[in-house]
Short mmCIF file of C-alpha atoms and ligand atoms in Angstrom, two decimals:
data_model
loop_
_atom_site.label_atom_id
_atom_site.label_comp_id
_atom_site.label_asym_id
_atom_site.label_seq_id
_atom_site.Cartn_x
_atom_site.Cartn_y
_atom_site.Cartn_z
CA MET A 13 -107.35 -86.76 -105.23
CA VAL A 14 -104.25 -84.95 -103.86
CA SER A 15 -103.91 -82.80 -106.96
CA LEU A 16 -107.63 -81.88 -106.83
CA LEU A 17 -107.16 -80.79 -103.22
CA SER A 18 -104.08 -78.71 -104.03
CA ILE A 19 -105.85 -77.02 -106.98
CA GLY A 20 -108.75 -76.21 -104.68
CA LEU A 21 -106.37 -74.83 -102.05
CA ARG A 22 -104.49 -72.73 -104.59
CA TRP A 23 -107.73 -71.25 -105.95
CA GLY A 24 -108.92 -70.58 -102.43
CA MET A 25 -105.68 -68.79 -101.52
CA GLN A 26 -105.82 -66.70 -104.69
CA LEU A 27 -109.40 -65.72 -103.99
CA LEU A 28 -108.52 -64.73 -100.42
CA ALA A 29 -105.57 -62.66 -101.62
CA LEU A 30 -107.81 -60.87 -104.12
CA VAL A 31 -110.44 -60.09 -101.49
CA PHE A 32 -107.71 -58.87 -99.10
CA LEU A 33 -106.13 -56.68 -101.79
CA PHE A 34 -109.46 -55.24 -102.91
CA TYR A 35 -110.60 -54.50 -99.36
CA PHE A 36 -107.44 -52.79 -98.22
CA SER A 37 -106.54 -50.91 -101.38
CA ALA A 38 -110.10 -49.62 -101.78
CA SER A 39 -110.86 -48.75 -98.18
CA THR A 40 -107.80 -47.56 -96.29
CA ASN A 41 -105.17 -44.90 -96.95
CA SER A 42 -101.41 -45.02 -96.35
CA GLU A 43 -101.96 -44.18 -92.66
CA GLY A 44 -104.32 -47.12 -92.35
CA LEU A 45 -107.36 -44.86 -92.01
CA ARG A 46 -110.56 -46.10 -93.52
CA ILE A 47 -111.61 -44.39 -96.77
CA ASN A 48 -115.27 -44.29 -97.81
CA GLN A 49 -116.09 -43.43 -101.39
CA THR A 50 -119.87 -43.68 -101.49
CA PHE A 51 -122.94 -43.33 -99.29
CA THR A 52 -124.50 -46.72 -98.64
CA PRO A 53 -127.85 -46.05 -96.94
CA GLY A 54 -128.81 -48.58 -94.29
CA GLU A 55 -125.38 -50.28 -94.16
CA LEU A 56 -122.81 -49.95 -91.38
CA TRP A 57 -121.09 -46.57 -91.73
CA TRP A 58 -117.46 -46.57 -90.69
CA ASP A 59 -115.62 -43.64 -89.20
CA ASN A 60 -111.98 -43.35 -90.27
CA GLU A 61 -110.92 -45.77 -87.52
CA GLY A 62 -113.30 -48.43 -88.78
CA THR A 63 -116.00 -48.09 -86.10
CA HIS A 64 -119.69 -47.72 -86.97
CA ILE A 65 -120.61 -44.03 -86.57
CA ASN A 66 -122.51 -43.37 -83.35
CA ALA A 67 -124.48 -40.16 -83.98
CA HIS A 68 -128.16 -41.02 -84.19
CA GLY A 69 -131.04 -38.56 -84.56
CA GLY A 70 -128.36 -36.14 -85.58
CA GLY A 71 -127.83 -32.86 -87.32
CA ILE A 72 -124.92 -31.27 -89.14
CA LEU A 73 -123.29 -27.87 -88.77
CA TYR A 74 -121.04 -26.66 -91.57
CA HIS A 75 -118.38 -24.43 -90.07
CA ASP A 76 -114.95 -23.31 -91.33
CA HIS A 77 -115.06 -25.63 -94.36
CA THR A 78 -115.82 -28.64 -92.19
CA TYR A 79 -119.01 -30.56 -91.52
CA TYR A 80 -119.69 -31.42 -87.86
CA TRP A 81 -122.16 -34.22 -87.30
CA PHE A 82 -123.72 -34.22 -83.82
CA GLY A 83 -125.90 -37.11 -82.73
CA GLU A 84 -127.15 -39.31 -79.94
CA HIS A 85 -124.47 -41.63 -78.62
CA LYS A 86 -126.22 -45.01 -78.28
CA THR A 87 -125.04 -48.15 -76.56
CA ALA A 88 -125.86 -51.84 -76.95
CA GLY A 89 -129.04 -53.41 -75.61
CA ARG A 90 -132.41 -51.91 -74.69
CA GLY A 91 -130.85 -49.54 -72.13
CA GLY A 92 -128.94 -47.94 -74.98
CA ASN A 93 -131.98 -45.86 -75.87
CA THR A 94 -131.21 -43.68 -72.87
CA ALA A 95 -128.26 -41.31 -72.72
CA LEU A 96 -125.43 -43.17 -71.00
CA VAL A 97 -122.70 -41.07 -72.57
CA GLY A 98 -124.13 -37.93 -74.21
CA VAL A 99 -123.96 -36.26 -77.59
CA GLN A 100 -121.19 -37.41 -79.91
CA VAL A 101 -119.55 -35.30 -82.61
CA TYR A 102 -117.75 -36.29 -85.83
CA ALA A 103 -115.95 -34.08 -88.35
CA SER A 104 -115.60 -34.41 -92.11
CA ARG A 105 -114.58 -32.35 -95.11
CA ASP A 106 -116.39 -34.45 -97.69
CA LEU A 107 -119.40 -35.97 -95.83
CA LEU A 108 -118.06 -39.48 -96.47
CA ASN A 109 -115.01 -39.71 -94.24
CA TRP A 110 -115.57 -38.89 -90.59
CA SER A 111 -113.22 -38.57 -87.64
CA ASN A 112 -114.62 -39.14 -84.18
CA GLU A 113 -114.18 -35.88 -82.23
CA GLY A 114 -115.51 -37.35 -78.99
CA VAL A 115 -118.32 -36.44 -76.64
CA ALA A 116 -119.55 -32.88 -77.21
CA LEU A 117 -122.06 -32.86 -74.35
CA SER A 118 -121.59 -35.31 -71.49
CA VAL A 119 -124.29 -36.68 -69.26
CA VAL A 120 -123.86 -35.82 -65.58
CA ASP A 121 -123.42 -38.17 -62.63
CA GLU A 122 -125.55 -36.22 -60.19
CA ALA A 123 -128.90 -37.56 -59.00
CA GLY A 124 -131.74 -35.33 -60.09
CA HIS A 125 -129.70 -33.36 -62.62
CA ASP A 126 -131.66 -32.68 -65.82
CA ILE A 127 -129.09 -34.50 -67.94
CA GLU A 128 -128.31 -37.19 -65.42
CA ARG A 129 -126.88 -40.37 -66.95
CA GLY A 130 -129.91 -42.43 -68.00
CA ALA A 131 -132.04 -39.45 -69.07
CA VAL A 132 -133.24 -39.40 -72.68
CA ILE A 133 -131.31 -37.00 -74.91
CA GLU A 134 -132.53 -37.04 -78.49
CA ARG A 135 -132.13 -35.20 -81.78
CA PRO A 136 -129.35 -32.74 -80.79
CA LYS A 137 -128.89 -29.84 -83.21
CA VAL A 138 -126.02 -27.35 -83.08
CA VAL A 139 -125.99 -23.88 -84.61
CA TYR A 140 -123.37 -21.16 -84.64
CA ASN A 141 -124.27 -17.69 -83.44
CA GLU A 142 -122.37 -15.10 -85.50
CA SER A 143 -122.92 -12.28 -83.02
CA THR A 144 -121.82 -14.07 -79.84
CA GLY A 145 -119.30 -16.36 -81.56
CA LYS A 146 -120.74 -19.30 -79.56
CA PHE A 147 -122.03 -22.70 -80.57
CA VAL A 148 -125.49 -23.50 -79.27
CA MET A 149 -126.90 -27.00 -78.93
CA TRP A 150 -130.63 -27.70 -78.50
CA PHE A 151 -131.96 -31.18 -77.87
CA HIS A 152 -135.03 -33.08 -76.78
CA LEU A 153 -134.78 -34.03 -73.13
CA GLU A 154 -136.75 -36.54 -71.08
CA LEU A 155 -135.88 -36.68 -67.40
CA LYS A 156 -134.42 -39.89 -66.03
CA GLY A 157 -136.95 -42.54 -65.10
CA GLN A 158 -139.96 -40.60 -66.37
CA GLY A 159 -140.46 -42.15 -69.79
CA TYR A 160 -141.51 -39.48 -72.26
CA ILE A 161 -143.64 -37.43 -69.86
CA ALA A 162 -141.35 -34.43 -69.33
CA ALA A 163 -141.33 -33.37 -73.02
CA ARG A 164 -138.66 -30.69 -72.54
CA ALA A 165 -136.05 -28.94 -74.64
CA GLY A 166 -132.49 -28.65 -73.36
CA VAL A 167 -129.90 -26.06 -74.32
CA ALA A 168 -126.12 -26.08 -74.00
CA VAL A 169 -123.36 -23.76 -75.19
CA ALA A 170 -119.71 -24.03 -76.19
CA GLU A 171 -116.80 -21.84 -77.23
CA GLU A 172 -115.42 -24.47 -79.60
CA VAL A 173 -117.49 -26.33 -82.15
CA THR A 174 -116.61 -29.79 -80.84
CA GLY A 175 -117.23 -28.72 -77.25
CA PRO A 176 -117.22 -29.32 -74.42
CA TYR A 177 -120.79 -28.00 -74.30
CA THR A 178 -122.00 -26.60 -70.98
CA PHE A 179 -125.57 -27.43 -70.11
CA ILE A 180 -127.59 -24.29 -69.38
CA GLU A 181 -131.15 -25.43 -68.69
CA SER A 182 -134.11 -27.43 -69.85
CA LEU A 183 -137.60 -26.08 -70.25
CA ARG A 184 -140.96 -26.26 -71.89
CA PRO A 185 -140.94 -23.40 -74.38
CA ASN A 186 -143.08 -20.29 -74.55
CA ALA A 187 -144.72 -20.35 -71.13
CA GLN A 188 -147.43 -17.68 -70.90
CA HIS A 189 -147.38 -16.89 -74.59
CA TRP A 190 -150.17 -17.59 -77.03
CA PRO A 191 -149.28 -18.70 -80.55
CA VAL A 192 -149.27 -15.91 -83.13
CA ASN A 193 -151.68 -17.78 -85.37
CA MET A 194 -154.23 -18.77 -82.76
CA ASP A 195 -157.67 -17.32 -83.19
CA ALA A 196 -158.23 -14.59 -80.60
CA ASP A 197 -161.66 -16.08 -79.84
CA PHE A 198 -160.08 -19.30 -78.60
CA LYS A 199 -157.50 -17.76 -76.32
CA ASN A 200 -159.74 -16.81 -73.48
CA GLN A 201 -162.37 -19.52 -73.76
CA ASP A 202 -163.24 -21.31 -70.59
CA VAL A 203 -162.72 -24.94 -71.61
CA ASP A 204 -163.49 -27.98 -69.52
CA LEU A 205 -160.56 -30.21 -70.49
CA ASP A 206 -162.41 -33.33 -69.32
CA GLN A 207 -165.26 -33.01 -71.75
CA TYR A 208 -163.26 -34.30 -74.71
CA GLU A 209 -162.65 -37.94 -75.48
CA TRP A 210 -159.80 -39.37 -77.44
CA TRP A 211 -160.30 -39.09 -81.19
CA THR A 212 -163.94 -38.04 -81.18
CA PRO A 213 -164.66 -35.36 -83.81
CA ARG A 214 -165.31 -32.97 -80.97
CA TRP A 215 -161.92 -33.69 -79.45
CA ARG A 216 -160.26 -33.07 -82.79
CA LYS A 217 -161.99 -29.73 -83.01
CA ALA A 218 -160.79 -28.92 -79.51
CA VAL A 219 -157.18 -29.61 -80.54
CA ASP A 220 -157.63 -27.30 -83.52
CA GLU A 221 -158.89 -24.66 -81.17
CA GLY A 222 -155.86 -25.00 -78.92
CA LEU A 223 -156.97 -27.35 -76.16
CA PHE A 224 -153.41 -28.37 -75.25
CA VAL A 225 -151.91 -24.93 -75.77
CA ARG A 226 -154.33 -23.69 -73.15
CA ARG A 227 -153.63 -26.61 -70.83
CA ASP A 228 -149.87 -25.94 -71.01
CA PHE A 229 -150.07 -22.14 -71.18
CA GLU A 230 -148.69 -21.50 -67.70
CA GLY A 231 -145.87 -24.04 -67.59
CA GLY A 232 -144.81 -23.97 -71.25
CA GLN A 233 -145.52 -26.06 -74.32
CA MET A 234 -144.50 -29.69 -74.67
CA SER A 235 -141.40 -30.15 -76.80
CA ARG A 236 -140.30 -33.55 -78.13
CA ASP A 237 -138.87 -34.33 -81.61
CA MET A 238 -137.12 -31.19 -82.77
CA THR A 239 -134.78 -29.35 -85.04
CA VAL A 240 -133.26 -25.87 -85.20
CA PHE A 241 -133.21 -23.86 -88.39
CA VAL A 242 -131.17 -20.69 -89.03
CA ASP A 243 -132.54 -18.42 -91.73
CA ASP A 244 -130.49 -16.27 -94.14
CA ASP A 245 -131.05 -13.23 -91.93
CA GLY A 246 -129.48 -15.00 -88.93
CA LYS A 247 -132.79 -15.58 -87.11
CA ALA A 248 -133.06 -19.05 -85.62
CA TYR A 249 -136.17 -21.14 -85.05
CA HIS A 250 -136.82 -24.09 -82.80
CA VAL A 251 -139.24 -26.48 -84.50
CA PHE A 252 -140.76 -29.21 -82.37
CA SER A 253 -143.57 -31.71 -81.92
CA SER A 254 -145.81 -30.28 -79.26
CA GLU A 255 -149.28 -30.81 -77.82
CA GLU A 256 -148.90 -34.56 -77.14
CA ASN A 257 -147.09 -34.93 -80.52
CA LEU A 258 -150.21 -33.75 -82.30
CA THR A 259 -149.09 -30.35 -83.51
CA ILE A 260 -145.81 -28.84 -84.70
CA HIS A 261 -144.68 -25.54 -83.22
CA ILE A 262 -142.26 -23.18 -84.94
CA ALA A 263 -140.78 -20.88 -82.31
CA GLU A 264 -138.45 -17.94 -82.78
CA LEU A 265 -135.22 -17.99 -80.74
CA SER A 266 -133.63 -14.95 -79.14
CA ASP A 267 -130.72 -13.22 -80.90
CA ASP A 268 -128.20 -15.27 -78.91
CA TYR A 269 -130.18 -18.49 -79.72
CA LEU A 270 -130.30 -19.41 -76.03
CA SER A 271 -133.99 -18.80 -75.31
CA HIS A 272 -137.39 -18.41 -76.94
CA THR A 273 -138.82 -14.98 -77.74
CA GLY A 274 -142.40 -16.08 -77.11
CA ARG A 275 -143.31 -15.66 -80.77
CA TYR A 276 -144.46 -18.96 -82.27
CA ILE A 277 -146.98 -20.58 -84.56
CA ARG A 278 -148.74 -23.92 -84.54
CA ILE A 279 -148.93 -25.85 -87.78
CA PHE A 280 -151.08 -28.81 -88.80
CA PRO A 281 -153.02 -29.07 -85.50
CA GLY A 282 -153.86 -32.69 -84.80
CA GLY A 283 -151.66 -33.76 -87.74
CA HIS A 284 -149.48 -36.08 -85.63
CA ASN A 285 -146.12 -34.99 -87.06
CA GLU A 286 -142.75 -35.99 -85.58
CA ALA A 287 -139.13 -35.78 -86.70
CA PRO A 288 -139.22 -32.30 -88.29
CA ALA A 289 -136.40 -31.29 -90.64
CA LEU A 290 -136.42 -27.84 -92.21
CA PHE A 291 -134.61 -26.36 -95.17
CA LYS A 292 -134.88 -23.43 -97.55
CA HIS A 293 -134.63 -23.51 -101.31
CA GLU A 294 -135.16 -20.64 -103.74
CA GLY A 295 -136.82 -18.52 -101.08
CA ARG A 296 -139.27 -21.25 -100.00
CA TYR A 297 -139.25 -23.10 -96.69
CA TYR A 298 -139.63 -26.87 -96.75
CA MET A 299 -140.29 -29.25 -93.92
CA ILE A 300 -140.06 -33.04 -93.89
CA THR A 301 -141.72 -34.87 -91.03
CA SER A 302 -142.87 -38.38 -90.14
CA GLY A 303 -146.01 -39.74 -88.57
CA CYS A 304 -145.93 -41.05 -84.99
CA THR A 305 -145.25 -44.79 -84.76
CA GLY A 306 -142.55 -44.97 -82.10
CA TRP A 307 -139.32 -46.48 -83.41
CA ASP A 308 -141.08 -48.04 -86.40
CA PRO A 309 -140.92 -46.29 -89.74
CA ASN A 310 -143.93 -44.78 -91.48
CA ALA A 311 -144.50 -42.64 -94.57
CA ALA A 312 -142.75 -39.26 -94.53
CA ARG A 313 -144.65 -36.07 -95.19
CA SER A 314 -143.49 -32.78 -96.71
CA ALA A 315 -144.75 -29.24 -96.48
CA MET A 316 -143.88 -25.87 -97.95
CA ALA A 317 -144.33 -22.20 -97.08
CA THR A 318 -143.18 -18.91 -98.55
CA SER A 319 -142.81 -17.43 -95.06
CA ILE A 320 -141.60 -19.34 -92.02
CA TRP A 321 -144.68 -17.92 -90.27
CA GLY A 322 -146.90 -19.75 -92.73
CA PRO A 323 -149.29 -20.56 -94.10
CA TRP A 324 -147.77 -24.02 -94.49
CA GLU A 325 -149.09 -26.26 -97.21
CA MET A 326 -148.87 -30.05 -97.07
CA LEU A 327 -147.21 -31.56 -100.16
CA GLY A 328 -147.57 -35.25 -99.32
CA ASN A 329 -144.98 -38.00 -99.18
CA PRO A 330 -141.68 -36.82 -100.70
CA CYS A 331 -140.48 -40.42 -101.13
CA VAL A 332 -141.16 -42.27 -104.36
CA GLY A 333 -140.67 -45.84 -105.57
CA GLU A 334 -140.36 -49.09 -103.68
CA GLY A 335 -140.07 -48.51 -99.93
CA ALA A 336 -141.54 -45.00 -100.12
CA ASP A 337 -144.43 -45.95 -97.84
CA LEU A 338 -141.93 -46.52 -94.99
CA THR A 339 -139.43 -43.78 -95.90
CA PHE A 340 -137.09 -46.60 -96.98
CA HIS A 341 -137.22 -47.91 -93.41
CA SER A 342 -136.12 -44.65 -91.84
CA GLN A 343 -137.33 -41.51 -90.09
CA SER A 344 -136.20 -37.98 -90.90
CA THR A 345 -133.78 -36.15 -88.63
CA PHE A 346 -132.20 -33.39 -90.72
CA VAL A 347 -131.89 -31.99 -94.21
CA LEU A 348 -128.37 -30.91 -95.04
CA PRO A 349 -127.60 -28.26 -97.67
CA VAL A 350 -124.40 -29.43 -99.40
CA ALA A 351 -121.80 -26.66 -99.15
CA GLY A 352 -120.93 -25.05 -102.45
CA LYS A 353 -123.60 -26.92 -104.43
CA GLU A 354 -126.59 -24.66 -104.98
CA GLY A 355 -129.86 -26.58 -104.66
CA ALA A 356 -128.18 -29.78 -103.39
CA PHE A 357 -129.82 -31.16 -100.24
CA ILE A 358 -129.37 -34.45 -98.42
CA PHE A 359 -132.22 -36.10 -96.57
CA MET A 360 -130.81 -37.60 -93.36
CA GLY A 361 -132.86 -40.33 -91.71
CA ASP A 362 -132.41 -42.89 -88.97
CA ARG A 363 -133.14 -46.57 -89.24
CA TRP A 364 -133.68 -47.22 -85.55
CA ARG A 365 -132.74 -50.49 -83.89
CA PRO A 366 -134.45 -50.05 -80.49
CA ARG A 367 -133.38 -53.48 -79.22
CA ASN A 368 -129.75 -52.70 -79.97
CA PRO A 369 -129.63 -48.95 -80.56
CA ILE A 370 -125.89 -48.76 -81.24
CA ASP A 371 -126.59 -50.74 -84.40
CA GLY A 372 -129.01 -48.07 -85.72
CA ARG A 373 -128.30 -47.19 -89.35
CA TYR A 374 -128.24 -43.99 -91.38
CA VAL A 375 -130.32 -43.46 -94.48
CA TRP A 376 -129.03 -40.46 -96.36
CA LEU A 377 -130.51 -39.78 -99.78
CA PRO A 378 -130.34 -36.92 -102.27
CA ILE A 379 -133.36 -34.64 -102.55
CA LYS A 380 -134.44 -33.57 -106.01
CA PHE A 381 -137.18 -31.10 -106.89
CA GLU A 382 -140.08 -31.63 -109.23
CA GLY A 383 -141.28 -28.07 -109.61
CA HIS A 384 -141.63 -26.96 -106.00
CA LYS A 385 -141.99 -30.46 -104.59
CA PRO A 386 -139.06 -32.25 -102.92
CA VAL A 387 -138.62 -35.82 -104.13
CA ILE A 388 -136.57 -38.59 -102.52
CA GLU A 389 -135.69 -41.82 -104.31
CA TRP A 390 -133.85 -44.85 -103.00
CA HIS A 391 -130.19 -45.24 -103.98
CA GLU A 392 -128.33 -48.38 -102.97
CA GLU A 393 -125.06 -46.50 -103.27
CA TRP A 394 -124.36 -42.93 -104.36
CA ASP A 395 -122.06 -39.94 -104.12
CA LEU A 396 -122.33 -36.17 -104.48
CA SER A 397 -122.01 -36.38 -108.27
CA VAL A 398 -125.76 -37.18 -108.37
CA PHE A 399 -126.29 -33.47 -107.88
CA ASP A 400 -124.38 -32.73 -111.11
CA GLU A 401 -126.74 -34.82 -113.26
C1 LIG W 1669 -139.96 -41.43 -82.37
C2 LIG W 1669 -139.03 -40.27 -82.29
O1 LIG W 1669 -138.91 -39.70 -83.54
C3 LIG W 1669 -137.69 -40.71 -81.76
O2 LIG W 1669 -136.81 -39.63 -81.73
C4 LIG W 1669 -137.92 -41.32 -80.40
O3 LIG W 1669 -138.40 -40.32 -79.55
C5 LIG W 1669 -138.92 -42.45 -80.50
N1 LIG W 1669 -140.15 -41.98 -81.09
C6 LIG W 1669 -139.22 -43.05 -79.16
O4 LIG W 1669 -140.22 -44.00 -79.27
#
């Protein structure tokens, strides 16, 4: 009996020692900093201090040989869906190992301020303006205590990539400008907004013809889920879900990236697209979006155009295999071109946890191309060598 117990104990101790050795030799360096060697979509993702990365709905800027990941800082519990801290930034040289660089844009403790603590700050995207030498952050803003009614875009600027970012303003874009691709006949129609009912064929036609653009013409267009894309010629575009989340707008930004020029197009009117992520490959523009189901995942969509001004063509769901119908339980936020690897793009998605937002997970997957169609497959665990295959 005693010897059985001691054998059991010995085996147990050896097993523990093995687990301990494996864990620490494989995952920390000599300074005790955590080392990650693979992407593990949907798992906890540790920064180099061993804390789950807190940068949801994020985007990445590659600057001076370093990747900067900006995202929503979330906290625990339902209230964590609002901005109680601000926009967080992490830095990495290899996309796997991230140092926490702190809060890039802080919420403000001033009642009535646009970015008052408790407002909703989502999907921050930072771009670098070569001509001004400044870093510009755009984000989706909902004013404190107003749910998702405000539908505004916020802009902030910084001298240093990690901040601090200074809030400039929030707005509804393109007030008093008609979209470039809106039929001239529709612009000046006298429309009785009350004559349309939700989802009747007539209502759908009215959306196509710019019902909401007209409604919001004076005060500016609604702007919720968003991204910013900088083209090879340095022009930047703000891409957002507008018109009650029914229609995507692609809007040109001014040369300093701080405002809209008033030139914009509407794409897929009534298509119900959220979570836009844009990238360019071999001269073609690609967009990945989701449908609109709140925090719950749905099937992604993809689209392509040879000019950013369209026409845009729908390509269908880029995801394939098991889980493709729910984007592998995630929603797009950004597509990252991997530096130095021509044609290598990473789909970045969020697996939201609205009841405990700080526990939200990241689903990053490699994008491959079948002809001109982007294709995303599930990988339990992967690294950048997949792009060498
Ligand atoms: C879906 C959006 O993509 C998210 O960014 C967030 O706004 C949620 N809806 C809120 O329900």
